[in-house]
Coordinates of C-alpha atoms and ligand atoms in Angstrom, one line a residue:
M1 CA 69.3 154.7 100.0
E2 CA 72.7 153.1 99.0
I3 CA 75.3 152.0 101.5
N4 CA 78.6 152.9 100.0
L5 CA 81.4 150.5 100.8
L6 CA 84.9 150.7 99.4
Y7 CA 86.3 147.5 98.0
S8 CA 88.6 146.3 100.7
G9 CA 89.0 143.1 102.6
V10 CA 87.1 144.4 105.6
N11 CA 84.1 145.5 103.5
A12 CA 84.2 142.3 101.6
L13 CA 83.9 140.5 104.8
I14 CA 80.9 142.6 105.8
L15 CA 79.3 141.8 102.4
L16 CA 79.9 138.1 103.0
L17 CA 78.6 138.3 106.5
I18 CA 75.4 139.8 105.2
L19 CA 75.1 137.2 102.4
S20 CA 75.7 134.3 104.8
S21 CA 73.6 135.7 107.6
P22 CA 70.6 133.7 108.8
Y23 CA 68.3 136.2 107.1
K24 CA 70.1 135.9 103.8
I25 CA 68.3 138.9 102.4
I26 CA 69.9 142.2 101.6
Q27 CA 67.4 144.9 102.6
K28 CA 69.1 147.8 100.9
P29 CA 71.2 148.2 97.7
I30 CA 74.9 147.9 98.3
D31 CA 77.4 149.8 96.1
F32 CA 80.3 147.4 96.6
G33 CA 83.0 149.7 95.2
S34 CA 81.9 149.7 91.6
L35 CA 79.6 146.7 92.1
N36 CA 75.9 147.3 92.2
L37 CA 74.4 144.5 94.4
L38 CA 70.7 145.0 94.8
P39 CA 68.0 143.3 96.9
T40 CA 66.5 140.3 95.3
T41 CA 63.5 140.6 92.8
D42 CA 60.7 138.3 91.8
T43 CA 62.3 138.0 88.4
A44 CA 65.5 136.7 89.7
S45 CA 63.7 133.8 91.4
T46 CA 61.5 132.6 88.6
D47 CA 61.8 131.5 85.0
F48 CA 59.7 130.4 82.0
G49 CA 59.1 127.0 83.5
R50 CA 57.3 128.4 86.6
L51 CA 58.2 125.1 88.4
Q52 CA 61.0 126.4 90.6
F53 CA 61.2 129.6 92.7
N54 CA 64.5 130.0 94.4
P55 CA 65.1 133.5 95.7
P56 CA 68.7 134.6 95.7
A57 CA 70.1 136.8 98.5
S58 CA 71.0 139.5 96.0
V59 CA 71.1 140.6 92.4
L60 CA 74.2 142.0 90.7
K61 CA 73.6 144.4 87.9
P62 CA 77.0 144.6 86.3
K63 CA 78.0 147.6 84.2
T64 CA 81.0 146.0 82.8
P65 CA 82.5 142.4 82.6
E66 CA 85.1 143.7 85.1
D67 CA 82.2 143.9 87.7
I68 CA 81.6 140.2 87.2
S69 CA 85.3 139.5 87.5
L70 CA 85.6 141.5 90.7
L71 CA 82.7 139.5 92.3
L72 CA 84.0 136.1 91.2
S73 CA 87.6 136.9 92.1
F74 CA 86.5 137.9 95.5
L75 CA 84.2 134.9 96.2
S76 CA 86.8 132.5 94.9
S77 CA 89.5 133.9 97.2
S78 CA 87.3 134.1 100.3
S79 CA 87.6 130.7 101.9
F80 CA 84.6 130.7 104.2
S81 CA 81.9 131.9 101.9
Q82 CA 79.1 129.6 100.7
V83 CA 77.7 132.0 98.2
S84 CA 77.0 130.7 94.7
V85 CA 76.5 132.8 91.6
S86 CA 74.2 132.3 88.5
A87 CA 74.2 134.3 85.3
R88 CA 70.7 135.0 84.3
G89 CA 70.1 135.7 80.6
A90 CA 66.5 135.9 79.6
G91 CA 65.5 133.4 82.3
H92 CA 63.8 131.1 79.7
S93 CA 65.0 128.0 81.5
I94 CA 62.4 125.5 82.7
H95 CA 63.8 124.0 86.0
G96 CA 65.5 127.0 87.8
Q97 CA 68.8 126.6 85.9
A98 CA 69.5 130.3 86.1
Q99 CA 68.5 130.6 89.8
A100 CA 70.8 130.8 92.8
L101 CA 69.1 130.0 96.1
D102 CA 70.5 132.4 98.8
G103 CA 73.3 133.3 96.3
I104 CA 73.8 136.1 93.8
V105 CA 72.1 136.3 90.4
I106 CA 73.9 138.3 87.8
D107 CA 71.4 140.1 85.6
M108 CA 73.2 139.8 82.2
G109 CA 70.8 142.2 80.6
S110 CA 72.4 145.0 82.7
L111 CA 75.6 144.9 80.8
P112 CA 75.6 147.6 78.1
L113 CA 74.2 146.1 74.9
E114 CA 77.0 145.9 72.4
I115 CA 76.5 144.5 68.9
K116 CA 79.3 145.3 66.4
V117 CA 79.0 143.9 62.9
H118 CA 82.2 143.3 60.9
K119 CA 81.2 143.0 57.2
N120 CA 83.1 140.9 54.8
G121 CA 86.2 142.6 53.4
E122 CA 86.7 144.9 56.4
M123 CA 88.8 142.3 58.2
E124 CA 91.8 140.5 56.8
S125 CA 90.2 137.1 57.1
G126 CA 87.4 138.3 54.8
L127 CA 84.8 136.6 57.0
S128 CA 81.8 138.6 58.2
Y129 CA 80.9 138.3 61.9
V130 CA 79.2 140.0 64.8
D131 CA 80.6 140.6 68.3
A132 CA 77.6 140.6 70.7
S133 CA 77.5 141.0 74.4
G134 CA 76.6 137.9 76.4
G135 CA 73.3 139.4 77.6
A136 CA 72.2 140.4 74.1
L137 CA 69.0 138.8 72.8
W138 CA 69.2 137.0 69.4
I139 CA 66.4 139.2 68.1
E140 CA 68.6 142.2 68.8
V141 CA 71.5 140.6 67.0
L142 CA 69.3 139.7 64.0
K143 CA 67.9 143.2 63.7
E144 CA 71.4 144.8 63.9
T145 CA 73.0 142.4 61.4
M146 CA 70.1 142.7 59.0
K147 CA 70.8 146.5 58.7
V148 CA 73.8 145.5 56.5
G149 CA 72.1 142.5 54.8
L150 CA 73.7 139.9 57.0
A151 CA 72.5 137.4 59.6
P152 CA 73.9 134.5 61.8
R153 CA 73.4 131.0 60.2
S154 CA 72.1 129.0 63.1
W155 CA 69.1 129.8 65.2
T156 CA 66.7 128.8 67.9
D157 CA 62.9 128.8 67.2
Y158 CA 62.4 131.7 69.6
L159 CA 64.6 134.8 69.5
Y160 CA 64.0 136.4 72.9
L161 CA 66.8 134.3 74.4
T162 CA 70.3 135.6 75.2
I163 CA 73.5 134.7 73.4
G164 CA 75.1 133.5 76.6
G165 CA 72.0 131.4 77.5
T166 CA 71.7 129.5 74.3
L167 CA 75.5 129.0 73.9
S168 CA 75.5 127.5 77.4
N169 CA 73.1 124.9 76.2
G170 CA 73.3 124.2 72.5
G171 CA 71.0 126.4 70.4
I172 CA 69.1 124.3 67.9
S173 CA 66.4 124.8 65.2
G174 CA 65.6 123.8 61.7
Q175 CA 68.9 125.2 60.4
T176 CA 71.0 122.8 62.6
F177 CA 71.1 120.0 60.1
K178 CA 72.8 122.3 57.7
H179 CA 75.0 124.6 59.8
G180 CA 75.2 122.8 63.1
P181 CA 73.9 124.1 66.5
Q182 CA 74.7 127.6 67.6
I183 CA 77.6 126.2 69.7
A184 CA 79.2 125.1 66.5
N185 CA 78.9 128.6 65.1
V186 CA 81.1 130.6 67.4
L187 CA 84.5 132.0 66.5
E188 CA 85.6 133.5 69.8
L189 CA 84.3 134.2 73.3
D190 CA 85.1 136.5 76.2
V191 CA 84.6 134.5 79.4
V192 CA 84.9 135.3 83.1
T193 CA 85.8 132.0 84.8
G194 CA 84.6 131.0 88.2
K195 CA 88.0 132.2 89.5
G196 CA 87.2 135.7 88.2
E197 CA 89.8 135.5 85.3
M198 CA 88.8 137.3 82.2
V199 CA 89.8 135.2 79.2
T200 CA 89.4 135.6 75.5
C201 CA 89.2 132.1 74.0
S202 CA 88.7 130.5 70.6
P203 CA 89.4 127.1 68.9
T204 CA 93.1 128.1 68.9
K205 CA 93.4 130.3 72.0
S206 CA 92.6 128.9 75.5
S207 CA 90.7 126.2 73.6
E208 CA 89.9 124.1 76.7
L209 CA 87.8 126.9 78.2
F210 CA 86.3 127.7 74.8
Y211 CA 84.9 124.2 74.3
A212 CA 84.1 123.9 78.0
V213 CA 81.6 126.8 78.1
L214 CA 79.9 125.8 74.8
G215 CA 77.1 123.7 76.0
G216 CA 78.6 123.9 79.5
L217 CA 75.4 124.7 81.4
G218 CA 77.1 127.9 82.8
Q219 CA 79.5 125.7 84.9
F220 CA 82.8 127.0 83.8
G221 CA 82.5 130.7 83.2
I222 CA 80.2 133.6 82.2
I223 CA 80.1 134.5 78.6
T224 CA 80.4 138.3 78.2
R225 CA 81.0 138.5 74.5
A226 CA 80.6 136.0 71.6
R227 CA 81.8 136.4 68.0
V228 CA 79.4 134.7 65.6
P229 CA 79.9 134.2 61.9
L230 CA 77.4 135.8 59.5
Q231 CA 76.0 135.0 56.1
Q232 CA 74.0 136.9 53.6
A233 CA 70.5 137.4 54.9
P234 CA 67.9 136.3 52.4
K235 CA 65.2 138.8 51.5
K236 CA 62.4 136.2 51.9
V237 CA 61.7 132.7 52.8
R238 CA 59.5 130.1 51.0
W239 CA 58.0 128.2 53.9
Q240 CA 56.3 124.8 53.2
R241 CA 54.2 122.5 55.3
A242 CA 53.2 119.0 54.4
F243 CA 50.9 116.7 56.3
Y244 CA 51.4 113.0 57.0
D245 CA 49.3 110.3 58.7
D246 CA 52.1 107.8 59.1
F247 CA 55.2 108.3 61.3
E248 CA 57.6 106.3 59.1
T249 CA 56.7 108.2 56.0
F250 CA 57.1 111.5 57.9
T251 CA 60.6 110.7 59.2
K252 CA 61.7 109.2 55.8
D253 CA 60.8 112.4 54.1
Q254 CA 62.5 114.5 56.8
E255 CA 65.6 112.5 56.3
L256 CA 65.4 113.0 52.6
L257 CA 65.1 116.8 53.1
I258 CA 68.2 116.9 55.3
S259 CA 70.1 115.0 52.7
I260 CA 69.8 117.9 50.2
P261 CA 71.2 120.9 52.1
E262 CA 72.2 122.5 48.8
L263 CA 68.4 123.0 48.2
V264 CA 66.8 123.2 51.6
D265 CA 67.6 125.7 54.4
Y266 CA 65.4 124.6 57.2
V267 CA 63.7 121.4 58.3
E268 CA 61.5 120.8 61.3
G269 CA 58.3 118.9 62.0
F270 CA 55.7 118.4 64.7
V271 CA 53.0 116.0 65.8
V272 CA 49.4 117.1 65.1
L273 CA 47.7 115.7 68.1
N274 CA 44.4 117.6 68.2
E275 CA 42.5 120.6 66.8
Q276 CA 44.4 122.9 69.2
S277 CA 47.8 121.8 68.0
L278 CA 46.7 122.3 64.4
H279 CA 45.3 125.8 65.0
S280 CA 48.0 127.2 67.2
S281 CA 50.6 126.1 64.7
L282 CA 48.8 128.4 62.1
V283 CA 49.2 131.6 64.1
A284 CA 52.5 132.4 62.3
F285 CA 51.8 130.4 59.1
P286 CA 49.5 132.5 57.0
A287 CA 48.0 129.8 54.8
H288 CA 44.4 128.6 54.4
L289 CA 44.4 124.8 55.2
E290 CA 42.0 122.4 53.6
F291 CA 43.4 119.8 55.9
K292 CA 40.5 118.5 58.1
P293 CA 41.9 115.6 60.1
E294 CA 39.8 113.0 61.9
F295 CA 41.4 112.8 65.3
V296 CA 39.2 110.0 66.5
R297 CA 38.7 107.0 64.1
N298 CA 36.8 103.8 65.1
G299 CA 36.8 105.0 68.7
R300 CA 40.7 105.4 68.7
F301 CA 42.8 108.5 68.7
K302 CA 44.5 109.2 65.4
V303 CA 47.7 111.3 65.3
Y304 CA 49.0 113.2 62.3
Y305 CA 52.4 114.8 61.5
C306 CA 53.5 117.9 59.7
I307 CA 56.9 118.5 58.1
E308 CA 57.9 122.1 57.7
F309 CA 60.8 123.0 55.5
A310 CA 62.0 126.3 54.1
I311 CA 64.1 127.7 51.2
H312 CA 65.7 131.1 51.3
V313 CA 64.7 133.4 48.5
N314 CA 66.9 136.1 47.2
Q315 CA 65.4 138.7 44.8
V316 CA 67.0 137.2 41.7
E317 CA 66.2 133.6 42.6
S318 CA 62.4 133.7 42.8
I319 CA 61.8 131.7 39.7
H320 CA 64.5 129.2 40.6
V321 CA 62.9 128.7 44.1
E322 CA 59.6 127.8 42.4
K323 CA 61.3 125.1 40.4
V324 CA 63.1 123.8 43.5
V325 CA 59.9 123.6 45.5
K326 CA 58.3 121.6 42.7
E327 CA 61.3 119.3 42.4
I328 CA 61.3 118.6 46.1
S329 CA 57.6 118.1 46.4
R330 CA 57.7 115.4 43.7
M331 CA 60.2 113.5 45.9
L332 CA 58.0 113.6 49.1
S333 CA 55.2 111.3 50.1
Y334 CA 52.8 113.6 52.0
M335 CA 49.1 113.1 52.2
Q336 CA 47.8 114.0 48.7
S337 CA 47.1 117.7 48.1
H338 CA 48.2 118.6 51.7
L339 CA 51.3 120.6 50.9
Y340 CA 50.9 124.3 51.8
S341 CA 53.3 127.1 50.9
V342 CA 53.7 130.8 52.0
E343 CA 56.3 133.4 51.4
V344 CA 57.3 135.6 54.3
S345 CA 60.1 138.0 55.2
Y346 CA 63.2 136.5 56.7
L347 CA 62.6 138.5 59.9
D348 CA 59.0 137.2 60.2
F349 CA 60.1 133.7 59.5
L350 CA 62.8 133.6 62.2
N351 CA 60.6 135.6 64.6
R352 CA 57.6 133.3 64.1
V353 CA 57.3 132.1 67.7
S354 CA 56.8 135.7 69.0
M355 CA 53.5 135.8 67.1
E356 CA 52.4 132.7 69.0
E357 CA 53.7 134.3 72.2
E358 CA 51.5 137.3 71.5
S359 CA 48.5 135.1 70.9
L360 CA 49.1 133.1 74.1
R361 CA 49.7 136.2 76.1
S362 CA 46.4 137.6 75.0
K363 CA 44.7 134.5 76.4
G364 CA 46.7 134.5 79.6
L365 CA 48.5 131.3 78.6
W366 CA 52.1 132.4 78.3
E367 CA 53.0 133.0 82.0
V368 CA 51.9 129.5 83.1
P369 CA 53.8 126.4 84.1
H370 CA 55.8 124.7 81.3
P371 CA 56.8 121.2 82.2
W372 CA 58.9 120.7 79.0
L373 CA 60.9 117.6 78.1
N374 CA 63.5 117.7 75.3
M375 CA 65.3 114.6 74.2
F376 CA 68.0 113.8 71.6
V377 CA 67.1 110.4 70.2
P378 CA 69.3 108.3 67.9
R379 CA 67.5 107.4 64.7
S380 CA 67.6 103.7 65.6
G381 CA 65.4 104.4 68.7
I382 CA 63.0 107.1 67.4
K383 CA 60.1 104.8 66.6
K384 CA 60.3 103.1 70.0
F385 CA 60.7 106.4 71.7
M386 CA 57.6 107.9 70.0
N387 CA 55.5 104.9 70.7
F388 CA 56.5 105.0 74.3
L389 CA 55.9 108.8 74.5
M390 CA 52.5 108.7 72.8
E391 CA 51.3 105.9 75.2
S392 CA 51.9 108.3 78.1
L393 CA 49.9 111.2 76.6
S394 CA 46.2 111.9 76.5
P395 CA 46.0 113.5 73.0
N396 CA 42.7 115.3 73.7
E397 CA 44.1 117.1 76.8
F398 CA 47.6 118.0 75.6
E399 CA 48.3 121.7 75.1
G400 CA 51.4 122.9 73.3
P401 CA 53.6 121.6 70.4
I402 CA 55.5 118.3 70.2
L403 CA 58.4 118.9 67.9
V404 CA 60.2 116.1 66.1
Y405 CA 63.0 116.7 63.6
P406 CA 66.3 115.2 62.6
L407 CA 69.9 116.6 63.1
L408 CA 73.2 115.3 61.7
S409 CA 76.0 114.2 64.0
D410 CA 78.9 115.5 61.9
K411 CA 77.7 119.1 62.5
W412 CA 78.5 118.9 66.2
N413 CA 81.9 119.4 67.7
T414 CA 82.6 116.6 70.3
N415 CA 85.0 118.9 72.2
A416 CA 82.0 121.0 73.3
S417 CA 80.6 120.1 76.7
I418 CA 77.1 119.2 75.6
A419 CA 76.1 115.5 76.1
L420 CA 74.8 113.7 73.0
P421 CA 73.5 110.1 72.7
R422 CA 76.4 107.6 72.8
A423 CA 75.6 106.4 69.3
I424 CA 76.1 109.9 68.0
E425 CA 79.2 110.7 70.1
T426 CA 80.9 107.6 68.9
G427 CA 79.9 108.1 65.2
K428 CA 77.9 104.8 65.2
E429 CA 74.9 106.7 64.0
R430 CA 74.7 109.8 61.9
V431 CA 71.2 111.0 62.4
M432 CA 69.5 111.9 65.7
Y433 CA 66.1 113.3 66.3
V434 CA 65.2 116.1 68.7
V435 CA 61.9 115.5 70.3
G436 CA 60.5 118.5 72.2
V437 CA 57.4 117.9 74.4
L438 CA 56.6 121.6 75.0
R439 CA 53.6 121.4 77.2
S440 CA 51.7 124.4 78.6
I441 CA 49.6 124.0 81.7
N442 CA 46.5 125.9 82.4
P443 CA 46.8 126.3 86.2
T444 CA 43.1 126.5 86.7
V445 CA 42.7 123.0 85.2
C446 CA 45.9 121.3 86.2
K447 CA 46.9 122.0 89.8
M448 CA 49.9 121.0 91.9
D449 CA 49.2 117.2 92.0
C450 CA 48.5 117.1 88.3
L451 CA 51.7 119.1 87.6
N452 CA 53.8 116.8 89.8
Q453 CA 52.3 113.8 88.0
I454 CA 53.4 115.2 84.6
L455 CA 56.9 115.9 86.0
H456 CA 57.1 112.3 87.4
E457 CA 56.0 110.9 84.0
H458 CA 58.7 113.0 82.2
H459 CA 61.3 111.7 84.6
Q460 CA 60.2 108.1 83.9
I461 CA 60.3 108.7 80.1
A462 CA 63.7 110.3 80.2
Q463 CA 65.1 107.5 82.5
A464 CA 63.7 104.7 80.3
A465 CA 64.7 106.3 77.1
S466 CA 68.3 106.8 78.2
R467 CA 68.7 103.0 78.5
P468 CA 70.6 101.3 75.7
H469 CA 67.6 100.0 73.7
I470 CA 66.8 103.7 72.8
G471 CA 70.0 105.4 73.9
A472 CA 68.5 109.0 74.2
R473 CA 69.9 112.0 76.1
Q474 CA 68.0 114.9 77.6
Y475 CA 68.6 118.3 76.0
L476 CA 68.3 121.3 78.4
A477 CA 68.6 118.5 80.9
H478 CA 67.2 118.5 84.4
H479 CA 68.5 115.7 86.8
R480 CA 67.8 115.1 90.4
S481 CA 71.1 113.7 91.5
R482 CA 74.8 113.7 90.8
I483 CA 74.6 110.1 89.7
D484 CA 72.0 111.0 87.1
W485 CA 74.3 113.8 85.9
H486 CA 77.2 111.3 85.7
E487 CA 75.1 109.0 83.6
H488 CA 73.9 112.0 81.5
F489 CA 77.5 112.9 80.5
D490 CA 78.5 109.3 80.2
S491 CA 82.0 109.1 78.8
K492 CA 82.3 112.9 78.9
W493 CA 81.8 113.1 82.7
T494 CA 85.5 112.8 83.6
R495 CA 86.3 115.7 81.3
F496 CA 83.4 117.7 82.5
A497 CA 84.4 117.3 86.1
E498 CA 88.1 118.1 85.3
R499 CA 87.0 121.3 83.5
K500 CA 85.0 122.2 86.6
A501 CA 88.0 121.7 88.8
Q502 CA 90.1 123.8 86.5
F503 CA 87.8 126.8 85.8
D504 CA 85.5 126.9 88.9
P505 CA 87.2 124.8 91.6
L506 CA 84.9 126.1 94.4
H507 CA 81.8 125.3 92.4
I508 CA 80.5 128.9 92.6
L509 CA 78.8 129.0 89.2
A510 CA 75.3 128.0 88.1
P511 CA 74.0 126.2 91.2
G512 CA 70.6 126.0 89.6
Q513 CA 71.8 123.2 87.4
G514 CA 72.2 121.0 90.5
I515 CA 75.4 119.3 89.3
F516 CA 78.2 120.3 91.7
P517 CA 77.5 121.2 95.3
R518 CA 79.4 124.4 96.5
V519 CA 82.8 123.7 98.0
T520 CA 83.6 125.5 101.2
V521 CA 87.0 125.8 102.6
D522 CA 87.4 126.9 106.2
L523 CA 89.9 129.6 106.8
Q524 CA 90.8 128.1 110.2
E525 CA 92.0 124.9 108.6
Ligands
FAD601 P1 68.8 131.5 81.2 O1 67.5 130.7 81.4 O2 68.8 132.9 81.7 O3 70.1 130.7 81.6 C1 70.2 129.3 81.2 C2 71.5 128.8 81.8 O4 72.6 129.4 81.2 C3 71.7 129.0 83.3 O5 72.4 128.0 83.8 C4 72.5 130.3 83.3 O6 73.2 130.4 84.5 C5 73.4 130.1 82.1 N1 73.7 131.4 81.5 C6 72.9 132.4 81.1 N2 73.6 133.4 80.6 C7 74.9 133.0 80.6 C8 76.1 133.6 80.2 N3 76.2 134.8 79.6 N4 77.3 132.9 80.4 C9 77.3 131.7 81.0 N5 76.1 131.1 81.4 C10 75.0 131.7 81.2 N6 66.5 126.2 72.8 C11 66.9 125.7 71.6 O7 68.0 125.2 71.5 N7 66.1 125.8 70.5 C12 64.9 126.4 70.5 O8 64.3 126.5 69.5 C13 64.4 126.9 71.7 N8 63.2 127.5 71.8 C14 62.8 128.0 73.0 C15 61.5 128.6 73.0 C16 61.1 129.1 74.2 C17 59.7 129.8 74.2 C18 61.8 128.9 75.4 C19 61.3 129.4 76.7 C20 63.0 128.3 75.4 C21 63.5 127.8 74.1 N9 64.8 127.2 74.1 C22 65.2 126.7 72.9 C23 65.6 126.9 75.3 C24 66.6 128.0 75.5 O9 67.6 127.9 74.5 C25 67.3 127.8 76.8 O10 66.3 127.7 77.9 C26 68.2 129.0 77.1 O11 68.9 128.7 78.3 C27 67.5 130.2 77.2 O12 68.3 131.3 77.2 P2 68.2 132.4 78.4 O13 69.0 133.6 78.0 O14 66.8 132.6 78.8 O15 69.0 131.6 79.5

């Protein structure tokens, strides 16, 4: 049964009393004028990490961006409320970033899915782009744009993430060295600020808000639409993997590959730690490998590395691609005869992780805890960082990939909120590596103590690596205190805090990030 309340001051008061009552749980759906506030669900209090479970008091299923604006206008003008609000995209965060304990979670997937493609020539600028709602998944955007032979340029490895979710973080993958992160591939945004204002912003219109929300961890506003530039979608992709037994040769070759963007469209790489990491990486890569690594040599663990790079193939260019692959292979120093090549459709290539997801789901290993650690490491510190990281791991027990690949600083816009290593922000170094320690935990083997131990180790690694001798920064960061956040943003902290004061002065948005405690103002004062 729904309780129908008209939107008025009195009813708003009732709503807030319910939300701030000691019970904190709405027992029945409330139709708050046009707002559909529902009781909390398990989904709203969990995420991919399965490390944090913070139930909200209520879930908003908006039908329009105006619904979000109505809620935030109301909360930001009611002085005694303590209610916080989190947008939840696909909930693929690790540490509860999209959760709102005792607050309101906005289910962005409830907004009507809108994906409108504007093909080159139809608009006066001549640029092709797509307008997609903030809760749209990247896979949905890809499928829609491919219908007219187009696609966004910059991706994440996994596509079941929302536009708003990845743009609030960064959005990186093997294309980032060439096109920049997803946050550098946005033309315009519709945002509802923490004050409930609905603003269309771009690099030239309300630019402060535009750059604030890009990589802004959901702190400044809720993205309800993004305009993303498109390029021609290739028909196929030539996908190569080359194996290495030496880290320096591996990174030297990766850096060589990112120095030839005119030939190469994608560069990543990963550590081959054990049989499991070798085989799980093959789920989406349909090649027969002759590579039979010895993981223990003279009683010691031996680690290998794999570079993957890809070249887009258009129908007319197949012969040319063959020549390019040969030319590039000659420049690389991989382990002899261990270069493998497959040709797959563009969709299968971009959607490769969903094949791994399917395989892991079938073994009950997808919905398990994921204590992930992602770091941006300046080139000068990558060797030290990897030595340090590897010392903390037991290679025979580790499950999940460890990604290592280089990015280029000049593809990032320093106005965006995301924190990068100081050496990159200041232009002192041009190359930084992303290191993703993407561990899956089998809960029957690793229980609470073991999980806490891993989280503790990650904390230690992140702390130590952020010191000047390595100068790394966390990506998709999780910090325990405001001081840690201050250090994380470093020279960008003042601007970050000023933007918060401007766009969400009561600190209503994204409490799950744990950066700004909610501000309460007593009406009696
Ligand atoms: P959520 O987890 O729902 O939200 C994340 C944060 O953004 C929260 O603070 C939330 O409040 C805020 N938010 C959500 N929607 C909006 C909105 N519309 N407006 C404003 N704020 C919003 N990242 C990469 O960069 N590259 C990768 O290759 C990559 N691969 C991944 C693979 C997997 C399997 C997983 C689980 C994650 C991966 N990620 C990757 C991380 C991913 O980009 C982030 O976790 C991202 O936040 C997930 O999007 P989401 O829609 O699930 O966001």
